[in-house]
Amino acid sequence: MRLFSKIVIATAFLAAAAYMPASAKNYMVPKAYMFGFVASFNDSIVYFTDIQEVDSVWLSSKKKMLAGRSNYAYQLRNYCSQALGQTNRTVVIISATKRKDVEKKLIKMKKLYTGKNTGKYDVRYISTPDFKFRPVNMDDSNSK
């Protein structure tokens, strides 16, 4: 349970950082790979999405991180509340421009919930036909 609370605190910190305005310009890459993780403080159910290839993804030029992470998290949070009836969930979006990098992160996260902790968490999966990330336009050239 201690590990779970550390992960949730870290995700809350990342979510807060996503809302801070960035001074760096964003740039678009042809595609990126991402998956989502959904958890709650109130129960032991956690969800993982499949790794998905998303076209026309924006990255921040300063740190080469996914721009608009909060928008992608909102898509998944909205799906969980409407389709699954799971409200007030913490959502984390993990992304990279190389599939291999995202696969490593997914394996590492799954080990936290299925390895030694088998039985502590109810791990569920959201397949791509059920939920698909939509590209988010983060072009800031129009805003002045």
Short mmCIF file of C-alpha atoms in Angstrom, two decimals:
data_model
loop_
_atom_site.label_atom_id
_atom_site.label_comp_id
_atom_site.label_asym_id
_atom_site.label_seq_id
_atom_site.Cartn_x
_atom_site.Cartn_y
_atom_site.Cartn_z
CA MET A 1 0.00 0.00 0.00
CA ARG A 2 2.94 2.27 0.69
CA LEU A 3 4.20 1.90 -2.87
CA PHE A 4 0.73 2.63 -4.22
CA SER A 5 0.50 5.86 -2.23
CA LYS A 6 3.94 6.96 -3.48
CA ILE A 7 2.88 6.33 -7.06
CA VAL A 8 -0.34 8.27 -6.62
CA ILE A 9 1.50 11.19 -5.00
CA ALA A 10 3.98 11.21 -7.87
CA THR A 11 1.15 11.20 -10.41
CA ALA A 12 -0.56 14.07 -8.62
CA PHE A 13 2.70 16.03 -8.79
CA LEU A 14 3.02 15.28 -12.51
CA ALA A 15 -0.57 16.30 -13.09
CA ALA A 16 0.04 19.61 -11.30
CA ALA A 17 3.15 20.18 -13.38
CA ALA A 18 1.12 19.59 -16.56
CA TYR A 19 -1.12 22.58 -15.72
CA MET A 20 1.81 24.99 -15.37
CA PRO A 21 2.33 27.17 -18.42
CA ALA A 22 5.42 26.30 -20.40
CA SER A 23 7.60 28.91 -21.99
CA ALA A 24 9.10 26.49 -24.49
CA LYS A 25 7.65 26.10 -27.97
CA ASN A 26 5.95 22.88 -28.95
CA TYR A 27 6.71 20.88 -32.06
CA MET A 28 4.85 18.06 -33.75
CA VAL A 29 6.20 14.58 -34.40
CA PRO A 30 4.54 12.23 -36.91
CA LYS A 31 3.68 9.64 -34.24
CA ALA A 32 4.24 8.66 -30.66
CA TYR A 33 3.33 5.70 -28.53
CA MET A 34 1.44 5.96 -25.27
CA PHE A 35 -0.54 4.06 -22.71
CA GLY A 36 -2.67 5.09 -19.78
CA PHE A 37 -2.79 4.01 -16.15
CA VAL A 38 -5.85 4.66 -13.98
CA ALA A 39 -6.05 4.22 -10.19
CA SER A 40 -7.98 5.50 -7.19
CA PHE A 41 -7.39 6.08 -3.48
CA ASN A 42 -10.78 4.54 -2.72
CA ASP A 43 -10.31 1.00 -4.03
CA SER A 44 -7.76 -1.46 -5.35
CA ILE A 45 -8.92 -1.48 -8.98
CA VAL A 46 -6.29 -0.29 -11.46
CA TYR A 47 -6.60 -0.07 -15.24
CA PHE A 48 -4.01 -0.22 -18.00
CA THR A 49 -4.70 0.68 -21.62
CA ASP A 50 -2.97 -0.99 -24.52
CA ILE A 51 0.04 0.75 -26.03
CA GLN A 52 -1.36 2.91 -28.81
CA GLU A 53 0.24 4.66 -31.74
CA VAL A 54 -1.06 8.22 -31.93
CA ASP A 55 -0.47 10.36 -35.03
CA SER A 56 0.49 14.04 -34.98
CA VAL A 57 1.63 14.30 -31.38
CA TRP A 58 3.10 17.49 -29.94
CA LEU A 59 6.21 17.52 -27.76
CA SER A 60 7.70 20.37 -25.77
CA SER A 61 10.99 21.45 -27.29
CA LYS A 62 12.66 22.05 -23.95
CA LYS A 63 12.26 18.61 -22.37
CA LYS A 64 10.88 16.60 -25.29
CA MET A 65 7.90 15.56 -23.17
CA LEU A 66 4.36 15.05 -24.35
CA ALA A 67 2.63 18.42 -24.62
CA GLY A 68 -0.97 18.43 -23.47
CA ARG A 69 -0.65 15.48 -21.11
CA SER A 70 -3.63 16.77 -19.18
CA ASN A 71 -5.77 16.64 -22.35
CA TYR A 72 -4.87 12.98 -22.95
CA ALA A 73 -5.50 12.23 -19.26
CA TYR A 74 -8.89 13.92 -19.52
CA GLN A 75 -9.82 11.68 -22.48
CA LEU A 76 -9.10 8.57 -20.43
CA ARG A 77 -10.67 9.94 -17.24
CA ASN A 78 -13.81 10.81 -19.21
CA TYR A 79 -13.95 7.30 -20.69
CA CYS A 80 -13.61 5.74 -17.23
CA SER A 81 -16.38 7.82 -15.76
CA GLN A 82 -18.82 7.39 -18.65
CA ALA A 83 -18.19 3.86 -19.92
CA LEU A 84 -16.94 2.16 -16.75
CA GLY A 85 -18.74 4.18 -14.10
CA GLN A 86 -15.43 4.82 -12.33
CA THR A 87 -15.35 8.45 -11.19
CA ASN A 88 -12.68 10.42 -9.33
CA ARG A 89 -9.76 8.47 -10.75
CA THR A 90 -6.12 9.48 -11.00
CA VAL A 91 -4.87 9.08 -14.57
CA VAL A 92 -1.26 8.88 -15.75
CA ILE A 93 -0.24 9.00 -19.41
CA ILE A 94 3.12 7.47 -20.33
CA SER A 95 4.51 8.25 -23.78
CA ALA A 96 7.62 8.08 -25.95
CA THR A 97 8.49 8.40 -29.60
CA LYS A 98 9.88 4.84 -29.65
CA ARG A 99 7.61 1.87 -28.98
CA LYS A 100 10.41 -0.02 -27.24
CA ASP A 101 10.73 2.72 -24.61
CA VAL A 102 7.00 2.65 -23.82
CA GLU A 103 6.98 -1.16 -23.68
CA LYS A 104 9.73 -1.08 -21.03
CA LYS A 105 7.75 1.40 -18.93
CA LEU A 106 4.56 -0.66 -19.26
CA ILE A 107 6.32 -3.85 -18.19
CA LYS A 108 7.83 -2.06 -15.20
CA MET A 109 4.48 -0.64 -14.09
CA LYS A 110 2.67 -3.95 -14.55
CA LYS A 111 5.27 -5.68 -12.36
CA LEU A 112 4.38 -3.29 -9.54
CA TYR A 113 0.77 -4.49 -9.60
CA THR A 114 1.03 -8.11 -10.70
CA GLY A 115 4.41 -9.30 -9.38
CA LYS A 116 4.76 -9.55 -5.60
CA ASN A 117 1.47 -7.71 -5.16
CA THR A 118 -0.69 -10.35 -6.86
CA GLY A 119 -4.03 -10.35 -5.11
CA LYS A 120 -3.65 -6.87 -3.59
CA TYR A 121 -4.84 -5.12 -6.73
CA ASP A 122 -7.59 -5.89 -9.18
CA VAL A 123 -5.74 -5.23 -12.45
CA ARG A 124 -8.00 -4.64 -15.44
CA TYR A 125 -7.21 -3.82 -19.04
CA ILE A 126 -8.83 -1.38 -21.45
CA SER A 127 -8.38 -2.60 -25.03
CA THR A 128 -7.84 -0.35 -28.02
CA PRO A 129 -11.26 -1.07 -29.60
CA ASP A 130 -12.88 0.16 -26.37
CA PHE A 131 -10.78 3.32 -25.94
CA LYS A 132 -8.52 5.16 -28.37
CA PHE A 133 -6.48 8.30 -27.68
CA ARG A 134 -7.26 11.18 -30.06
CA PRO A 135 -4.50 13.61 -31.11
CA VAL A 136 -4.49 16.98 -29.33
CA ASN A 137 -3.52 20.14 -31.21
CA MET A 138 -0.99 22.04 -29.10
CA ASP A 139 0.03 24.53 -31.80
CA ASP A 140 0.68 27.76 -29.88
CA SER A 141 1.60 29.80 -32.96
CA ASN A 142 -1.97 31.17 -33.18
CA SER A 143 -2.08 32.47 -29.60
CA LYS A 144 -0.58 35.90 -28.99
#
